[in-house]
Amino acid sequence: MGALLAVLGGLVLHPLHTTLTQLTYREADGTVEATVRVFADDFRAALKGKVTDSAAVIYLRSTFALADSSGRPLVPTWCGIRRTGDLLWLCLRAPAAHGLSGLRVRVGLLFDRYADQINIVQATYGGRRTALLFTSGDAPKPLP
Amino acid sequence: MSELATYITLGFRHITDLEAMDHILFLFALAAIYRIRDWRDSLWVVTAFTAGHSVTLALAVTGALVLPTRLIEFLIPVTIVATCVENLVVHDRRRALWGGRYRPVFAGVFGLVHGAGFANYLRSLFVDQIALPLFGFNVGIELGQLVVLAIAAAVLAAVDWTFTLATTRGGQGALRLRVMAVSAVVACVALRWAVERSPF
């Protein structure tokens, strides 16, 4: 009984471990813009230090991936970071000459920190919105 | 996957995650007094809980209600302890207030507290588009709670069976032992959380 209490008592109240990535197509320059919303304390913990542009870019390089419909990686460029309240908004852009349909996406932020991490992707293109959901171990998924 | 399905999945996974022990233990405490044949009563109670947290969640994420996070995180385990105490104190529910049919009301009131626990996260993340995430998240929470409730029913039936074998007390005797054992364990865990998170 004591062991059971110790195990249960060691568990903490349960926060929601989620990020939200919005993908939008910019017709003007034929690029896809990704805005990643992540809680600042989670992101700081993932970077294991201060949140700077260079640290964020290095982390995103290993956790965020875009590829075209044939699987060819799209190399994103960094377009900045801003903070509102306890949320960070990270911005990336990549060339997407053929639009978002068929684009392959993987968002693996914070999977190394939380077993229950869920990353949501919303994409807006062609007059519709669609969503993808990523949990730990998920492979890249195509936008319909 | 449609957006709605995404948010339903988010709510479902949140409530059924083994790390969501605060929610799971609260549901166990609520379900502790019911037998499988009382499934309608337990369903009412859990649905009232969902209705309660949906109201607070909607008020909080739209900014109509602002609640201090530290207070809410303290009150959540307090509601679990209160449920366990009620389980332990009320022996004969037919003679209790309203013939014992007040439980959906207090589950609904406690749901108001638990809903506030999600609100800050959802409000921050979905600041500009809250309606669909909020609806989907709540549907997912309700579905997840039904799964947890079904598992709780099976576990509690197994506890009854164990007590019947161990004590030769069947029926009401085994049920009472089960209520006391489950409520005592859950109350101790929740009390520890409450103390750790006390804002006072």
Coordinates of C-alpha atoms in Angstrom, one line a residue:
Chain A
M1 CA 0.0 0.0 0.0
G2 CA 2.8 2.4 0.9
A3 CA 4.6 1.7 -2.4
L4 CA 1.3 2.3 -4.3
L5 CA 0.9 5.6 -2.6
A6 CA 4.5 6.6 -3.3
V7 CA 4.1 5.8 -7.0
L8 CA 0.8 7.6 -7.4
G9 CA 1.9 10.5 -5.2
G10 CA 5.0 11.0 -7.3
L11 CA 2.9 11.8 -10.3
V12 CA 2.2 15.4 -10.9
L13 CA -0.9 17.3 -11.9
H14 CA -1.2 17.0 -15.6
P15 CA -0.4 19.9 -17.9
L16 CA -1.3 19.9 -21.6
H17 CA 1.9 19.3 -23.7
T18 CA 1.0 20.7 -27.1
T19 CA 2.4 22.9 -29.8
L20 CA 0.4 24.4 -32.7
T21 CA 2.0 25.0 -36.1
Q22 CA 0.2 27.0 -38.8
L23 CA 1.2 26.6 -42.4
T24 CA 0.1 29.2 -44.8
Y25 CA 0.9 29.6 -48.5
R26 CA 2.3 33.0 -49.6
E27 CA 1.3 33.4 -53.2
A28 CA 3.4 36.5 -53.6
D29 CA 6.7 34.7 -53.4
G30 CA 5.6 31.0 -53.7
T31 CA 6.7 30.1 -50.2
V32 CA 5.2 28.3 -47.2
E33 CA 5.3 30.1 -43.9
A34 CA 5.3 28.0 -40.8
T35 CA 4.4 29.7 -37.5
V36 CA 5.1 27.4 -34.5
R37 CA 3.4 28.3 -31.2
V38 CA 5.2 26.7 -28.2
F39 CA 5.0 27.5 -24.5
A40 CA 8.1 29.5 -23.5
D41 CA 9.0 27.4 -20.5
D42 CA 8.8 24.1 -22.5
F43 CA 11.0 25.6 -25.3
R44 CA 13.5 27.0 -22.9
A45 CA 13.8 23.6 -21.2
A46 CA 14.2 21.9 -24.6
L47 CA 17.0 24.3 -25.6
K48 CA 18.6 23.7 -22.2
G49 CA 19.3 27.4 -21.9
K50 CA 18.4 30.9 -23.1
V51 CA 16.1 31.2 -26.1
T52 CA 18.1 32.9 -28.8
D53 CA 17.5 32.9 -32.6
S54 CA 20.5 30.7 -33.3
A55 CA 19.6 28.1 -30.5
A56 CA 16.0 28.0 -31.8
V57 CA 17.2 27.5 -35.4
I58 CA 19.5 24.6 -34.4
Y59 CA 16.7 23.0 -32.4
L60 CA 14.1 23.4 -35.2
R61 CA 16.6 21.9 -37.7
S62 CA 16.4 18.6 -35.9
T63 CA 12.7 18.7 -35.0
F64 CA 10.8 20.4 -37.8
A65 CA 10.9 19.1 -41.4
L66 CA 9.3 20.0 -44.7
A67 CA 9.6 18.0 -47.9
D68 CA 7.9 18.2 -51.3
S69 CA 5.6 15.5 -52.6
S70 CA 8.6 13.5 -53.9
G71 CA 10.3 13.6 -50.5
R72 CA 12.9 16.2 -51.4
P73 CA 13.6 18.2 -48.3
L74 CA 12.7 21.9 -48.3
V75 CA 15.3 24.0 -46.5
P76 CA 13.5 26.6 -44.3
T77 CA 14.9 30.0 -43.5
W78 CA 14.4 31.7 -40.2
C79 CA 12.0 34.6 -40.1
G80 CA 12.0 35.5 -36.4
I81 CA 10.6 34.9 -33.0
R82 CA 8.1 36.8 -30.9
R83 CA 6.5 36.4 -27.5
T84 CA 3.0 37.0 -26.3
G85 CA 2.4 36.1 -22.7
D86 CA 3.8 32.6 -22.0
L87 CA 3.7 31.7 -25.7
L88 CA 6.6 31.9 -28.3
W89 CA 5.8 32.2 -32.0
L90 CA 8.6 30.8 -34.1
C91 CA 8.6 31.7 -37.8
L92 CA 10.1 29.7 -40.7
R93 CA 9.7 30.0 -44.5
A94 CA 10.5 27.6 -47.2
P95 CA 10.1 27.5 -51.0
A96 CA 6.9 25.8 -52.2
A97 CA 6.5 26.5 -55.8
H98 CA 3.6 24.0 -56.2
G99 CA 1.6 25.1 -53.2
L100 CA 0.9 23.1 -50.0
S101 CA -1.0 20.2 -51.4
G102 CA 1.2 17.1 -51.2
L103 CA 3.8 18.8 -49.0
R104 CA 5.2 16.4 -46.4
V105 CA 5.5 17.7 -42.8
R106 CA 7.0 16.5 -39.6
V107 CA 6.8 18.4 -36.3
G108 CA 8.8 16.6 -33.6
L109 CA 9.2 19.4 -31.1
L110 CA 9.5 18.4 -27.4
F111 CA 9.1 14.7 -28.1
D112 CA 12.5 14.3 -26.3
R113 CA 11.0 15.9 -23.2
Y114 CA 7.4 14.7 -22.8
A115 CA 6.1 11.3 -23.6
D116 CA 2.6 12.8 -23.9
Q117 CA 3.6 15.6 -26.3
I118 CA 1.2 16.2 -29.1
N119 CA 2.0 18.6 -32.0
I120 CA -0.8 19.9 -34.1
V121 CA -0.3 21.3 -37.6
Q122 CA -3.0 23.4 -39.3
A123 CA -2.7 24.2 -43.0
T124 CA -4.7 26.8 -44.9
Y125 CA -4.7 26.6 -48.7
G126 CA -7.0 26.5 -51.6
G127 CA -9.9 27.9 -49.6
R128 CA -9.8 25.1 -47.0
R129 CA -8.2 24.2 -43.7
T130 CA -6.8 20.8 -42.7
A131 CA -5.0 19.5 -39.7
L132 CA -2.3 16.9 -38.9
L133 CA -1.5 15.5 -35.5
F134 CA 2.0 14.3 -34.5
T135 CA 2.9 12.1 -31.5
S136 CA 6.2 10.6 -30.6
G137 CA 7.6 8.3 -33.3
D138 CA 5.3 9.6 -36.1
A139 CA 6.9 9.7 -39.6
P140 CA 6.4 12.7 -41.9
K141 CA 2.7 13.1 -43.1
P142 CA 1.5 14.5 -46.4
L143 CA -1.0 17.4 -46.6
P144 CA -4.0 16.2 -48.7
Chain B
M1 CA -7.6 14.4 -40.4
S2 CA -10.2 17.1 -40.0
E3 CA -9.6 19.9 -37.6
L4 CA -12.4 18.8 -35.4
A5 CA -11.1 15.2 -35.3
T6 CA -7.7 16.6 -34.3
Y7 CA -9.0 18.4 -31.3
I8 CA -11.2 15.5 -30.3
T9 CA -8.0 13.3 -30.4
L10 CA -6.2 15.9 -28.3
G11 CA -8.9 15.9 -25.6
F12 CA -9.2 12.1 -25.7
R13 CA -5.4 11.5 -25.4
H14 CA -5.1 14.1 -22.7
I15 CA -7.6 12.4 -20.4
T16 CA -6.6 8.8 -21.1
D17 CA -2.8 9.4 -20.8
L18 CA -1.5 7.5 -17.8
E19 CA 0.3 10.7 -16.7
A20 CA -3.1 12.3 -16.3
M21 CA -3.4 10.8 -12.9
D22 CA -5.3 13.7 -11.4
H23 CA -8.2 13.2 -13.8
I24 CA -8.1 9.5 -13.7
L25 CA -8.0 9.4 -9.9
F26 CA -10.9 11.8 -9.7
L27 CA -12.9 9.6 -12.0
F28 CA -12.0 6.6 -9.9
A29 CA -13.2 8.5 -6.8
L30 CA -16.5 9.4 -8.5
A31 CA -17.0 5.8 -9.7
A32 CA -15.9 4.1 -6.5
I33 CA -19.4 3.8 -5.0
Y34 CA -21.0 2.3 -8.1
R35 CA -21.4 -1.3 -9.3
I36 CA -21.6 -2.3 -13.0
R37 CA -25.4 -2.4 -12.7
D38 CA -25.4 1.2 -11.6
W39 CA -23.8 2.3 -14.9
R40 CA -26.5 4.9 -15.6
D41 CA -25.8 6.7 -12.4
S42 CA -22.1 6.8 -13.0
L43 CA -22.7 8.0 -16.6
W44 CA -24.8 10.9 -15.2
V45 CA -22.1 11.8 -12.8
V46 CA -19.3 11.8 -15.3
T47 CA -21.4 13.7 -17.9
A48 CA -22.2 16.3 -15.2
F49 CA -18.5 16.6 -14.6
T50 CA -17.9 17.2 -18.3
A51 CA -20.7 19.8 -18.4
G52 CA -19.2 21.6 -15.5
H53 CA -15.7 21.8 -16.9
S54 CA -17.0 22.8 -20.3
V55 CA -18.7 25.8 -18.8
T56 CA -15.6 27.0 -17.0
L57 CA -13.4 26.2 -19.9
A58 CA -15.6 28.3 -22.2
L59 CA -15.8 31.2 -19.8
A60 CA -12.1 31.1 -19.1
V61 CA -10.7 30.7 -22.6
T62 CA -12.9 33.5 -23.9
G63 CA -11.6 35.7 -21.1
A64 CA -15.0 36.1 -19.4
L65 CA -13.6 34.5 -16.3
V66 CA -10.0 34.9 -15.1
L67 CA -8.8 32.5 -12.5
P68 CA -5.4 32.3 -10.8
T69 CA -3.6 29.2 -12.0
R70 CA -2.0 28.5 -8.5
L71 CA -5.4 28.5 -6.8
I72 CA -6.9 26.2 -9.5
E73 CA -4.0 23.8 -9.3
F74 CA -4.6 23.6 -5.5
L75 CA -8.4 23.3 -5.8
I76 CA -8.2 20.3 -8.2
P77 CA -6.8 17.9 -5.7
V78 CA -9.1 19.4 -3.0
T79 CA -12.1 18.3 -5.1
I80 CA -10.7 14.8 -5.3
V81 CA -10.2 14.7 -1.5
A82 CA -13.8 16.0 -1.0
T83 CA -15.2 13.3 -3.3
C84 CA -13.3 10.6 -1.3
V85 CA -14.5 12.0 2.0
E86 CA -18.1 12.0 0.7
N87 CA -17.6 8.4 -0.3
L88 CA -16.4 7.5 3.2
V89 CA -18.9 9.5 5.2
V90 CA -22.2 8.5 3.4
H91 CA -23.0 4.9 4.2
D92 CA -26.6 4.7 3.2
R93 CA -27.3 6.7 0.0
R94 CA -31.0 6.1 0.1
R95 CA -31.2 8.0 3.3
A96 CA -28.8 10.8 2.2
L97 CA -29.8 14.2 0.8
W98 CA -32.2 13.8 -2.2
G99 CA -31.9 10.1 -1.9
G100 CA -28.2 10.3 -2.8
R101 CA -29.1 11.9 -6.2
Y102 CA -27.0 15.0 -5.5
R103 CA -23.8 13.5 -6.8
P104 CA -24.3 14.8 -10.4
V105 CA -24.6 18.3 -8.9
F106 CA -21.4 18.2 -7.0
A107 CA -19.6 16.4 -9.9
G108 CA -20.8 19.4 -12.0
V109 CA -19.5 21.9 -9.5
F110 CA -16.2 20.1 -9.2
G111 CA -16.1 20.0 -13.0
L112 CA -16.1 23.8 -12.9
V113 CA -12.8 23.7 -11.0
H114 CA -11.2 21.1 -13.3
G115 CA -12.2 23.0 -16.4
A116 CA -10.3 26.0 -15.2
G117 CA -7.2 23.8 -15.1
F118 CA -7.1 23.4 -18.9
A119 CA -8.2 26.9 -19.7
N120 CA -4.9 28.7 -19.5
Y121 CA -3.2 26.3 -21.9
L122 CA -6.0 26.4 -24.5
R123 CA -6.4 30.2 -24.3
S124 CA -2.7 30.8 -24.9
L125 CA -2.4 28.3 -27.7
F126 CA -5.6 28.9 -29.6
V127 CA -5.9 32.6 -28.8
D128 CA -7.3 33.6 -32.2
Q129 CA -9.5 30.6 -33.0
I130 CA -10.9 29.1 -29.9
A131 CA -14.4 27.8 -30.7
L132 CA -13.5 24.7 -32.7
P133 CA -10.6 23.6 -30.5
L134 CA -12.7 24.1 -27.4
F135 CA -15.6 22.1 -28.7
G136 CA -13.4 19.3 -30.0
F137 CA -11.3 19.2 -26.9
N138 CA -14.5 18.8 -24.7
V139 CA -15.9 16.0 -26.9
G140 CA -12.6 14.2 -26.7
I141 CA -12.5 14.6 -22.9
E142 CA -16.0 13.2 -22.6
L143 CA -15.1 10.2 -24.8
G144 CA -11.9 9.6 -22.9
Q145 CA -13.8 9.8 -19.6
L146 CA -16.1 7.1 -20.8
V147 CA -13.2 4.8 -21.6
V148 CA -11.6 5.6 -18.1
L149 CA -15.0 4.9 -16.5
A150 CA -15.3 1.5 -18.3
I151 CA -11.8 0.6 -17.1
A152 CA -12.6 1.8 -13.6
A153 CA -15.7 -0.4 -13.5
A154 CA -13.7 -3.5 -14.4
V155 CA -11.0 -2.7 -11.8
L156 CA -13.5 -2.0 -9.1
A157 CA -15.4 -5.3 -9.9
A158 CA -12.0 -7.1 -9.6
V159 CA -11.5 -5.4 -6.2
D160 CA -15.0 -6.5 -5.1
W161 CA -14.2 -10.0 -6.2
T162 CA -10.9 -10.0 -4.2
F163 CA -12.6 -8.7 -1.1
T164 CA -15.4 -11.3 -1.4
L165 CA -12.8 -14.1 -1.6
A166 CA -10.6 -12.7 1.2
T167 CA -13.3 -11.8 3.7
T168 CA -16.3 -14.0 2.7
R169 CA -18.2 -10.7 2.7
G170 CA -20.2 -10.5 -0.5
G171 CA -22.6 -8.0 -1.8
Q172 CA -22.9 -4.8 0.2
G173 CA -20.1 -5.8 2.5
A174 CA -17.6 -6.1 -0.3
L175 CA -18.8 -2.9 -1.9
R176 CA -18.3 -1.0 1.4
L177 CA -14.8 -2.3 1.8
R178 CA -14.0 -1.4 -1.8
V179 CA -15.4 2.2 -1.3
M180 CA -13.3 2.6 1.8
A181 CA -10.1 1.2 0.3
V182 CA -10.3 3.1 -3.0
S183 CA -11.3 6.3 -1.4
A184 CA -8.6 6.1 1.3
V185 CA -5.8 5.5 -1.3
V186 CA -7.0 8.2 -3.7
A187 CA -7.6 10.7 -0.9
C188 CA -4.0 10.2 0.4
V189 CA -2.5 10.9 -3.0
A190 CA -4.7 13.9 -3.7
L191 CA -4.0 15.3 -0.2
R192 CA -0.3 15.2 -0.9
W193 CA -0.9 17.1 -4.2
A194 CA -3.0 19.7 -2.3
V195 CA -0.3 20.2 0.3
E196 CA 2.4 20.5 -2.3
R197 CA 0.4 23.1 -4.3
S198 CA -1.1 25.1 -1.5
P199 CA -0.9 28.8 -2.3
F200 CA -1.3 29.7 1.4

